[in-house]
Amino acid sequence: MQVIHKATINALVSPEGSLEVLSQHEVNRLRKTSSDGHHEMLRHCALAVLSCGNPIDDTAAMLKEYPDFDIEVLQRDRGILLKLTQAPADAFVDGIMIRGMREHLFAVLRDLVYVSNEIKRSFNHDLSTSEGITGAVFHILRNAQVLQTNLPPNLIVCWGGHSISREEYEYSKAVGYHLGLRGLDICTGCGPGAMKGPMKGANVAHAKQRTVLRRYIGISEPGIIAVEAPNPIVNQLVIMPDIEKRLEAFVRLGHGIIVFPGGVGTAEEILYLLGVLSHPENQQQPFPVIFSGPESARDYFEQIDTFIVTALGEKMRDYYQIIINSPLEVARSMKHAMQAVKLHRIEHKDAFYFNWRLKISSLFQQPFIPTHQAMATLQLHRNQPTHLLAANLRRAFSGIVAGNVKESGIRAIKEHGPFKLEGDKVLLQLLDKLLTAFAQQGRMKLAGKTYNPCYQFTS
């Protein structure tokens, strides 16, 4: 098959944002191609950012389009420059990089450097403890300057799939519009689809309301950002070191969550959220969660609801409500819930900008590496406490996400075949039914792709 190489450009790019000075040691690590360096990760993430709008969600395929693309960090007396070789020409206008892409590019660089130096290699954060992990999440967000101390609770996290129908996308945009009219800001996983729609709708509403401070926060992680570029509306991008810290950042930073239709990644997020909210120490904490979509998504949410209740119990319905085909009702419900969140934070002297009181078990914080062995030994049976089952199901979905879109997961599937998941028959049948429905609805990959399952069930 002939590969058509796209138009490219060579350029030197100066920083956009706060990252202007790096030490020689930091520069050397970014240039190293060895296992303890960051060059390849930076290269993959940078290419994804500069290819915003490209429907390809496969790093290897993207690199085939731009085989000679490279990025080099140059240290100068007055700061740093990025030297880009054979970069996508669409990222430039008249030879100058589009400002939003430049911001995203340096956000990636900023967070790779900070996480490496201040989190992973520092003695200030004990990542083997729950408190240490939460502290690391806080410091990464603070370093990215997304913690706003002078604002009341108004940040709504929106989850949902990148591979959604046009109707579902327009619906998410309508919800974002009504949220924006009510002064609410948006935080998403920063990609396309249901992650872009709410931001786009809110952007129009904020413009109508002449809102000065408009926050469109995108939170990603290296394995995702390398294949799923942040959408151009994101004006504050944060790259967390792994999916677990990304999920914790969402629930610590956000004041409410709306879930739109999605696939395996969305199911993973739902299970994480329910596992956290169902912890005994979080029972009295107001945290509004709404599942919503157009009328055509009714069956989708009924499937999700059935899976949750059958697998985890009827009690789980206490932690979410389902609103179908009413963006206005969703926005009004969220706006009303912000008052309860505000009063609770005031009463317990908790910060508006970071939810310190939310109890997150270490089971949901420790990184899960989805190897074939790790996937095969997951405890997928209902004879265990609900929060443990939710954690194991979350890990199963996380592994499937890796097998679908992450370079390391795709490579593992190619080398060793599909992941094998074992468990009790009823639970596996539930999983199979849900995942089959996702595949049939085209929710596993971007449009135009034929989905080949990266998993098998054995009982």
Short mmCIF file of C-alpha atoms in Angstrom, two decimals:
data_model
loop_
_atom_site.label_atom_id
_atom_site.label_comp_id
_atom_site.label_asym_id
_atom_site.label_seq_id
_atom_site.Cartn_x
_atom_site.Cartn_y
_atom_site.Cartn_z
CA MET A 1 0.00 0.00 0.00
CA GLN A 2 1.40 3.37 -1.02
CA VAL A 3 1.82 5.87 1.79
CA ILE A 4 1.15 9.48 0.82
CA HIS A 5 3.37 11.85 2.74
CA LYS A 6 1.77 15.16 3.72
CA ALA A 7 3.14 18.67 3.25
CA THR A 8 5.71 19.57 5.89
CA ILE A 9 7.68 22.52 7.18
CA ASN A 10 10.87 23.08 9.21
CA ALA A 11 10.71 25.69 11.96
CA LEU A 12 12.16 27.09 15.18
CA VAL A 13 9.45 27.75 17.76
CA SER A 14 9.76 29.84 20.92
CA PRO A 15 7.75 29.10 24.09
CA GLU A 16 4.12 30.08 24.56
CA GLY A 17 3.18 30.29 28.22
CA SER A 18 5.33 29.97 31.32
CA LEU A 19 7.93 27.46 30.15
CA GLU A 20 10.92 29.47 29.01
CA VAL A 21 13.94 28.17 30.89
CA LEU A 22 15.22 24.61 31.26
CA SER A 23 18.45 23.40 32.81
CA GLN A 24 21.02 21.63 30.65
CA HIS A 25 20.16 18.39 32.47
CA GLU A 26 16.48 18.76 31.54
CA VAL A 27 17.36 19.53 27.95
CA ASN A 28 19.63 16.48 27.76
CA ARG A 29 16.89 14.18 29.07
CA LEU A 30 14.44 15.49 26.49
CA ARG A 31 17.00 14.82 23.76
CA LYS A 32 17.88 11.30 24.90
CA THR A 33 16.39 8.39 23.00
CA SER A 34 17.28 5.82 25.66
CA SER A 35 14.70 4.20 27.91
CA ASP A 36 15.12 6.82 30.64
CA GLY A 37 14.84 9.73 28.23
CA HIS A 38 11.72 11.46 26.94
CA HIS A 39 12.54 12.13 23.30
CA GLU A 40 10.29 9.51 21.72
CA MET A 41 7.35 10.34 23.97
CA LEU A 42 7.82 14.05 23.25
CA ARG A 43 8.07 13.29 19.52
CA HIS A 44 4.84 11.26 19.50
CA CYS A 45 2.90 13.77 21.60
CA ALA A 46 4.16 16.72 19.58
CA LEU A 47 3.15 15.10 16.30
CA ALA A 48 -0.34 14.42 17.65
CA VAL A 49 -0.72 18.04 18.79
CA LEU A 50 0.47 19.36 15.41
CA SER A 51 -1.87 16.98 13.57
CA CYS A 52 -5.04 18.29 15.23
CA GLY A 53 -7.99 17.35 13.03
CA ASN A 54 -6.33 14.22 11.62
CA PRO A 55 -8.78 11.28 12.03
CA ILE A 56 -5.93 8.78 12.52
CA ASP A 57 -5.80 7.42 16.10
CA ASP A 58 -2.82 5.14 15.55
CA THR A 59 0.61 6.56 16.34
CA ALA A 60 2.43 4.20 13.98
CA ALA A 61 0.14 5.16 11.10
CA MET A 62 0.58 8.85 11.88
CA LEU A 63 4.34 8.47 11.89
CA LYS A 64 4.11 6.87 8.44
CA GLU A 65 2.47 10.04 7.17
CA TYR A 66 5.30 12.09 8.66
CA PRO A 67 8.25 9.64 8.76
CA ASP A 68 10.91 12.34 9.04
CA PHE A 69 9.22 14.39 11.71
CA ASP A 70 11.47 15.19 14.64
CA ILE A 71 11.63 17.62 17.52
CA GLU A 72 14.70 18.89 19.33
CA VAL A 73 14.98 21.10 22.40
CA LEU A 74 17.64 23.76 21.94
CA GLN A 75 19.03 25.67 24.89
CA ARG A 76 19.84 29.33 24.37
CA ASP A 77 21.21 31.95 26.73
CA ARG A 78 17.81 33.63 26.84
CA GLY A 79 15.75 30.44 27.13
CA ILE A 80 14.83 27.51 24.90
CA LEU A 81 13.64 26.88 21.37
CA LEU A 82 12.02 23.87 19.77
CA LYS A 83 13.49 22.81 16.47
CA LEU A 84 10.85 21.08 14.36
CA THR A 85 11.86 19.05 11.33
CA GLN A 86 9.30 18.01 8.70
CA ALA A 87 6.38 19.11 10.86
CA PRO A 88 2.78 19.09 9.51
CA ALA A 89 2.36 22.23 7.41
CA ASP A 90 -1.27 22.61 8.50
CA ALA A 91 -0.02 23.68 11.95
CA PHE A 92 1.39 26.89 10.44
CA VAL A 93 -0.02 30.02 8.82
CA ASP A 94 2.41 31.84 6.56
CA GLY A 95 5.27 30.05 8.25
CA ILE A 96 4.15 30.90 11.81
CA MET A 97 2.76 28.21 14.09
CA ILE A 98 -0.90 28.62 15.09
CA ARG A 99 -0.86 30.06 18.61
CA GLY A 100 -3.17 27.46 20.17
CA MET A 101 -1.03 24.61 18.85
CA ARG A 102 2.07 26.32 20.19
CA GLU A 103 0.43 26.59 23.62
CA HIS A 104 -0.46 22.90 23.54
CA LEU A 105 3.00 21.92 22.36
CA PHE A 106 4.71 23.69 25.24
CA ALA A 107 2.13 22.40 27.73
CA VAL A 108 3.18 18.88 26.74
CA LEU A 109 6.84 19.81 27.21
CA ARG A 110 6.13 21.56 30.52
CA ASP A 111 4.31 18.59 32.04
CA LEU A 112 6.77 15.96 30.82
CA VAL A 113 9.61 17.92 32.45
CA TYR A 114 7.71 18.67 35.67
CA VAL A 115 6.46 15.12 36.18
CA SER A 116 9.90 13.68 35.55
CA ASN A 117 11.80 16.07 37.80
CA GLU A 118 9.35 17.02 40.53
CA ILE A 119 7.10 13.96 40.80
CA LYS A 120 8.85 10.77 39.72
CA ARG A 121 12.40 11.71 40.70
CA SER A 122 11.63 13.77 43.77
CA PHE A 123 11.48 12.64 47.40
CA ASN A 124 8.64 15.11 48.02
CA HIS A 125 5.94 12.69 46.81
CA ASP A 126 5.63 9.13 48.01
CA LEU A 127 3.72 7.58 45.12
CA SER A 128 3.22 4.36 47.08
CA THR A 129 0.72 6.09 49.40
CA SER A 130 -2.71 7.52 48.72
CA GLU A 131 -1.78 10.87 50.25
CA GLY A 132 1.39 11.07 48.18
CA ILE A 133 -0.49 10.42 44.93
CA THR A 134 -3.13 13.03 45.73
CA GLY A 135 -0.36 15.50 46.57
CA ALA A 136 1.31 14.78 43.22
CA VAL A 137 -1.99 15.37 41.36
CA PHE A 138 -2.40 18.70 43.18
CA HIS A 139 1.11 19.88 42.38
CA ILE A 140 0.86 18.96 38.69
CA LEU A 141 -2.39 20.93 38.40
CA ARG A 142 -0.93 23.86 40.34
CA ASN A 143 2.17 23.92 38.16
CA ALA A 144 -0.09 24.02 35.10
CA GLN A 145 -1.86 27.04 36.66
CA VAL A 146 -5.37 25.59 36.38
CA LEU A 147 -6.27 25.97 40.08
CA GLN A 148 -8.31 29.18 40.40
CA THR A 149 -8.67 30.29 44.01
CA ASN A 150 -11.07 33.19 43.39
CA LEU A 151 -13.95 31.32 41.72
CA PRO A 152 -17.03 29.61 43.21
CA PRO A 153 -17.79 26.02 42.16
CA ASN A 154 -18.55 26.24 38.42
CA LEU A 155 -16.38 23.65 36.64
CA ILE A 156 -18.31 20.87 34.93
CA VAL A 157 -16.40 17.81 33.75
CA CYS A 158 -17.81 16.32 30.55
CA TRP A 159 -17.00 12.73 29.63
CA GLY A 160 -17.94 10.85 26.49
CA GLY A 161 -16.55 9.20 23.40
CA HIS A 162 -14.46 10.59 20.56
CA SER A 163 -16.29 8.25 18.15
CA ILE A 164 -19.88 9.51 18.37
CA SER A 165 -22.61 10.27 15.86
CA ARG A 166 -23.23 13.75 14.51
CA GLU A 167 -26.51 13.89 16.46
CA GLU A 168 -24.73 13.02 19.71
CA TYR A 169 -22.05 15.61 19.00
CA GLU A 170 -24.63 18.34 18.36
CA TYR A 171 -26.42 17.34 21.56
CA SER A 172 -23.23 17.66 23.62
CA LYS A 173 -22.68 21.07 22.05
CA ALA A 174 -26.21 22.14 23.02
CA VAL A 175 -25.58 21.06 26.62
CA GLY A 176 -22.34 23.03 26.65
CA TYR A 177 -24.18 26.07 25.30
CA HIS A 178 -26.74 26.03 28.11
CA LEU A 179 -24.00 25.45 30.69
CA GLY A 180 -22.06 28.42 29.32
CA LEU A 181 -25.10 30.71 29.47
CA ARG A 182 -25.23 29.96 33.20
CA GLY A 183 -21.60 30.87 33.81
CA LEU A 184 -20.30 27.32 34.03
CA ASP A 185 -16.89 26.32 32.69
CA ILE A 186 -15.96 23.07 30.96
CA CYS A 187 -13.33 20.42 31.61
CA THR A 188 -12.97 17.37 29.31
CA GLY A 189 -10.48 14.77 28.16
CA CYS A 190 -9.62 17.40 25.50
CA GLY A 191 -10.05 15.26 22.36
CA PRO A 192 -12.73 15.32 19.63
CA GLY A 193 -16.38 14.21 19.78
CA ALA A 194 -18.05 14.54 23.18
CA MET A 195 -14.89 16.19 24.51
CA LYS A 196 -15.06 19.00 21.95
CA GLY A 197 -18.83 19.54 21.67
CA PRO A 198 -19.46 20.95 25.18
CA MET A 199 -16.50 23.31 24.86
CA LYS A 200 -17.68 24.57 21.49
CA GLY A 201 -21.20 25.20 22.77
CA ALA A 202 -19.96 26.90 25.93
CA ASN A 203 -17.60 29.07 23.88
CA VAL A 204 -20.53 30.56 21.95
CA ALA A 205 -22.54 31.06 25.16
CA HIS A 206 -19.63 32.70 26.95
CA ALA A 207 -19.21 35.06 24.01
CA LYS A 208 -22.90 36.00 24.19
CA GLN A 209 -22.65 36.61 27.93
CA ARG A 210 -19.40 38.55 27.44
CA THR A 211 -17.74 36.23 29.94
CA VAL A 212 -14.17 37.42 30.43
CA LEU A 213 -12.64 34.36 32.10
CA ARG A 214 -13.47 31.32 29.94
CA ARG A 215 -12.01 28.04 31.07
CA TYR A 216 -11.86 25.09 28.68
CA ILE A 217 -9.58 22.70 30.55
CA GLY A 218 -8.30 19.57 28.83
CA ILE A 219 -6.76 16.77 30.90
CA SER A 220 -4.94 13.95 29.11
CA GLU A 221 -2.04 11.55 29.65
CA PRO A 222 0.91 10.57 27.42
CA GLY A 223 -0.56 7.33 26.10
CA ILE A 224 -3.72 9.17 25.00
CA ILE A 225 -2.29 12.52 23.86
CA ALA A 226 0.14 10.68 21.58
CA VAL A 227 -2.81 9.45 19.49
CA GLU A 228 -5.59 11.91 20.28
CA ALA A 229 -4.75 15.56 19.79
CA PRO A 230 -6.33 18.18 22.07
CA ASN A 231 -9.14 20.00 20.28
CA PRO A 232 -8.36 23.62 19.41
CA ILE A 233 -10.83 25.12 21.92
CA VAL A 234 -8.83 23.85 24.90
CA ASN A 235 -7.12 26.87 26.46
CA GLN A 236 -5.60 25.09 29.47
CA LEU A 237 -4.01 21.72 28.75
CA VAL A 238 -2.60 19.39 31.40
CA ILE A 239 -0.80 16.09 30.76
CA MET A 240 -1.04 13.79 33.77
CA PRO A 241 1.52 10.93 34.00
CA ASP A 242 -1.02 8.06 33.81
CA ILE A 243 -4.74 7.32 33.50
CA GLU A 244 -5.26 6.93 37.27
CA LYS A 245 -3.90 10.40 38.04
CA ARG A 246 -5.85 11.77 35.10
CA LEU A 247 -9.07 10.38 36.54
CA GLU A 248 -8.24 11.70 40.00
CA ALA A 249 -7.55 15.13 38.53
CA PHE A 250 -11.04 15.16 36.98
CA VAL A 251 -12.85 14.41 40.24
CA ARG A 252 -10.65 16.62 42.43
CA LEU A 253 -10.89 19.58 40.05
CA GLY A 254 -14.50 19.31 38.85
CA HIS A 255 -17.66 20.21 40.75
CA GLY A 256 -20.03 18.01 38.75
CA ILE A 257 -19.82 15.49 35.91
CA ILE A 258 -21.91 14.98 32.79
CA VAL A 259 -21.47 11.71 30.89
CA PHE A 260 -22.35 11.65 27.20
CA PRO A 261 -22.45 8.49 25.04
CA GLY A 262 -19.06 6.86 24.56
CA GLY A 263 -17.25 3.58 24.39
CA VAL A 264 -14.87 1.62 26.58
CA GLY A 265 -13.01 4.69 27.85
CA THR A 266 -16.28 6.25 28.99
CA ALA A 267 -17.30 3.00 30.70
CA GLU A 268 -13.95 3.02 32.50
CA GLU A 269 -14.57 6.58 33.70
CA ILE A 270 -18.08 5.69 34.91
CA LEU A 271 -16.82 2.71 36.92
CA TYR A 272 -14.02 4.79 38.43
CA LEU A 273 -16.49 7.50 39.43
CA LEU A 274 -19.02 5.09 40.95
CA GLY A 275 -16.28 3.27 42.81
CA VAL A 276 -15.13 6.56 44.36
CA LEU A 277 -18.57 7.98 45.15
CA SER A 278 -19.76 4.73 46.74
CA HIS A 279 -16.94 4.79 49.30
CA PRO A 280 -18.48 5.12 52.79
CA GLU A 281 -16.55 8.32 53.53
CA ASN A 282 -18.02 10.06 50.46
CA GLN A 283 -21.68 9.29 51.15
CA GLN A 284 -22.63 12.77 52.37
CA GLN A 285 -20.65 14.75 49.84
CA PRO A 286 -22.72 16.40 47.07
CA PHE A 287 -21.27 15.49 43.70
CA PRO A 288 -23.83 15.79 40.88
CA VAL A 289 -23.53 13.23 38.06
CA ILE A 290 -25.79 13.22 35.01
CA PHE A 291 -25.85 10.72 32.12
CA SER A 292 -27.33 12.44 29.09
CA GLY A 293 -27.77 12.20 25.34
CA PRO A 294 -30.33 12.67 22.56
CA GLU A 295 -33.36 10.42 22.18
CA SER A 296 -31.30 8.10 19.96
CA ALA A 297 -28.98 7.44 22.93
CA ARG A 298 -31.77 6.21 25.20
CA ASP A 299 -31.00 2.55 24.50
CA TYR A 300 -27.29 3.21 25.08
CA PHE A 301 -27.86 4.58 28.57
CA GLU A 302 -30.35 1.83 29.37
CA GLN A 303 -27.57 -0.66 28.53
CA ILE A 304 -25.13 1.22 30.77
CA ASP A 305 -27.68 1.42 33.58
CA THR A 306 -28.50 -2.29 33.32
CA PHE A 307 -24.82 -3.20 33.37
CA ILE A 308 -24.16 -1.04 36.45
CA VAL A 309 -27.14 -2.30 38.44
CA THR A 310 -26.66 -5.96 37.53
CA ALA A 311 -22.93 -5.92 38.21
CA LEU A 312 -22.74 -3.56 41.17
CA GLY A 313 -26.22 -3.40 42.65
CA GLU A 314 -29.31 -1.18 42.72
CA LYS A 315 -27.65 1.16 45.24
CA MET A 316 -25.47 2.59 42.44
CA ARG A 317 -28.45 4.45 41.02
CA ASP A 318 -28.20 6.82 44.00
CA TYR A 319 -25.06 8.34 42.50
CA TYR A 320 -26.35 9.42 39.08
CA GLN A 321 -29.43 10.51 37.20
CA ILE A 322 -30.27 9.99 33.55
CA ILE A 323 -31.69 12.89 31.53
CA ILE A 324 -32.55 12.16 27.91
CA ASN A 325 -32.99 14.74 25.16
CA SER A 326 -33.09 17.87 27.32
CA PRO A 327 -29.93 20.03 27.29
CA LEU A 328 -31.79 22.75 29.17
CA GLU A 329 -32.76 20.42 32.03
CA VAL A 330 -29.18 19.13 32.27
CA ALA A 331 -27.78 22.65 32.53
CA ARG A 332 -30.39 23.81 35.04
CA SER A 333 -29.79 20.73 37.20
CA MET A 334 -26.05 21.32 37.22
CA LYS A 335 -26.38 25.01 37.97
CA HIS A 336 -28.74 24.29 40.86
CA ALA A 337 -26.40 21.59 42.24
CA MET A 338 -23.50 24.06 42.39
CA GLN A 339 -25.13 25.79 45.34
CA ALA A 340 -25.14 22.56 47.36
CA VAL A 341 -21.51 21.94 46.43
CA LYS A 342 -20.59 25.47 47.50
CA LEU A 343 -22.36 25.25 50.87
CA HIS A 344 -20.79 21.85 51.61
CA ARG A 345 -17.29 23.14 50.86
CA ILE A 346 -17.86 26.19 53.05
CA GLU A 347 -19.26 24.11 55.91
CA HIS A 348 -16.31 21.71 55.84
CA LYS A 349 -13.74 24.44 55.09
CA ASP A 350 -12.67 22.68 51.90
CA ALA A 351 -11.23 24.51 48.91
CA PHE A 352 -13.45 25.34 45.94
CA TYR A 353 -10.62 24.68 43.49
CA PHE A 354 -9.51 21.20 44.66
CA ASN A 355 -11.60 18.59 46.45
CA TRP A 356 -9.31 17.47 49.25
CA ARG A 357 -12.05 15.73 51.24
CA LEU A 358 -13.00 13.22 48.57
CA LYS A 359 -11.76 9.80 49.66
CA ILE A 360 -10.11 7.83 46.87
CA SER A 361 -8.90 4.35 47.70
CA SER A 362 -5.35 3.45 46.66
CA LEU A 363 -6.95 0.70 44.58
CA PHE A 364 -8.13 3.44 42.21
CA GLN A 365 -4.85 5.36 42.36
CA GLN A 366 -2.10 2.84 41.70
CA PRO A 367 -1.25 2.61 37.97
CA PHE A 368 -2.53 -0.52 36.25
CA ILE A 369 -0.20 -1.83 33.54
CA PRO A 370 -2.40 -3.91 31.20
CA THR A 371 -0.08 -6.79 30.40
CA HIS A 372 -1.59 -10.09 29.26
CA GLN A 373 -0.87 -11.59 32.68
CA ALA A 374 -2.37 -8.65 34.57
CA MET A 375 -5.53 -8.76 32.46
CA ALA A 376 -5.88 -12.54 32.84
CA THR A 377 -5.64 -12.37 36.65
CA LEU A 378 -8.25 -9.64 37.20
CA GLN A 379 -10.89 -10.74 39.72
CA LEU A 380 -14.02 -10.43 37.60
CA HIS A 381 -16.60 -12.04 39.84
CA ARG A 382 -19.42 -10.66 42.00
CA ASN A 383 -18.37 -12.46 45.18
CA GLN A 384 -16.40 -9.47 46.48
CA PRO A 385 -17.10 -6.00 47.90
CA THR A 386 -18.68 -3.61 45.40
CA HIS A 387 -15.80 -1.15 45.37
CA LEU A 388 -13.32 -3.96 44.62
CA LEU A 389 -15.42 -5.23 41.73
CA ALA A 390 -15.76 -1.68 40.37
CA ALA A 391 -11.98 -1.29 40.55
CA ASN A 392 -11.36 -4.56 38.69
CA LEU A 393 -13.94 -3.78 36.04
CA ARG A 394 -12.37 -0.35 35.62
CA ARG A 395 -9.00 -2.01 35.06
CA ALA A 396 -10.50 -4.40 32.50
CA PHE A 397 -11.89 -1.48 30.51
CA SER A 398 -8.58 0.37 30.90
CA GLY A 399 -6.77 -2.58 29.36
CA ILE A 400 -9.19 -2.67 26.44
CA VAL A 401 -8.65 1.05 25.87
CA ALA A 402 -4.90 0.37 25.77
CA GLY A 403 -5.40 -2.47 23.31
CA ASN A 404 -7.58 -0.23 21.15
CA VAL A 405 -5.57 2.98 20.88
CA LYS A 406 -2.35 3.09 22.91
CA GLU A 407 0.85 2.21 21.12
CA SER A 408 2.10 -0.11 23.86
CA GLY A 409 -1.23 -1.95 24.00
CA ILE A 410 -1.53 -2.29 20.23
CA ARG A 411 2.01 -3.67 20.10
CA ALA A 412 1.27 -6.18 22.88
CA ILE A 413 -1.84 -7.42 21.05
CA LYS A 414 0.10 -7.85 17.83
CA GLU A 415 2.82 -9.84 19.61
CA HIS A 416 0.74 -12.01 21.96
CA GLY A 417 -2.81 -11.97 20.63
CA PRO A 418 -5.96 -10.69 22.39
CA PHE A 419 -6.14 -10.16 26.14
CA LYS A 420 -7.92 -13.03 27.91
CA LEU A 421 -10.41 -12.06 30.60
CA GLU A 422 -11.61 -14.66 33.11
CA GLY A 423 -14.50 -14.47 35.56
CA ASP A 424 -17.95 -15.71 36.46
CA LYS A 425 -20.29 -16.48 33.58
CA VAL A 426 -22.99 -13.90 34.29
CA LEU A 427 -20.53 -11.03 34.63
CA LEU A 428 -18.65 -12.00 31.47
CA GLN A 429 -21.93 -12.22 29.57
CA LEU A 430 -22.75 -8.69 30.75
CA LEU A 431 -19.36 -7.47 29.62
CA ASP A 432 -19.63 -9.25 26.29
CA LYS A 433 -23.07 -7.80 25.59
CA LEU A 434 -21.95 -4.27 26.44
CA LEU A 435 -18.71 -4.42 24.46
CA THR A 436 -20.43 -6.01 21.46
CA ALA A 437 -22.96 -3.18 21.47
CA PHE A 438 -20.14 -0.62 21.58
CA ALA A 439 -18.49 -2.26 18.57
CA GLN A 440 -21.75 -2.47 16.60
CA GLN A 441 -22.44 1.20 17.30
CA GLY A 442 -18.95 2.17 16.09
CA ARG A 443 -17.82 3.35 19.52
CA MET A 444 -14.55 1.43 19.70
CA LYS A 445 -12.50 3.35 17.13
CA LEU A 446 -12.70 6.51 15.08
CA ALA A 447 -15.09 6.54 12.15
CA GLY A 448 -13.98 4.58 9.12
CA LYS A 449 -12.16 1.92 11.10
CA THR A 450 -13.11 -1.76 11.26
CA TYR A 451 -12.88 -2.89 14.86
CA ASN A 452 -11.03 -6.10 15.69
CA PRO A 453 -11.54 -7.02 19.37
CA CYS A 454 -8.40 -6.91 21.49
CA TYR A 455 -9.93 -9.24 24.10
CA GLN A 456 -11.40 -12.71 24.57
CA PHE A 457 -13.55 -14.08 27.40
CA THR A 458 -12.94 -17.37 29.16
CA SER A 459 -14.96 -18.74 32.07
#
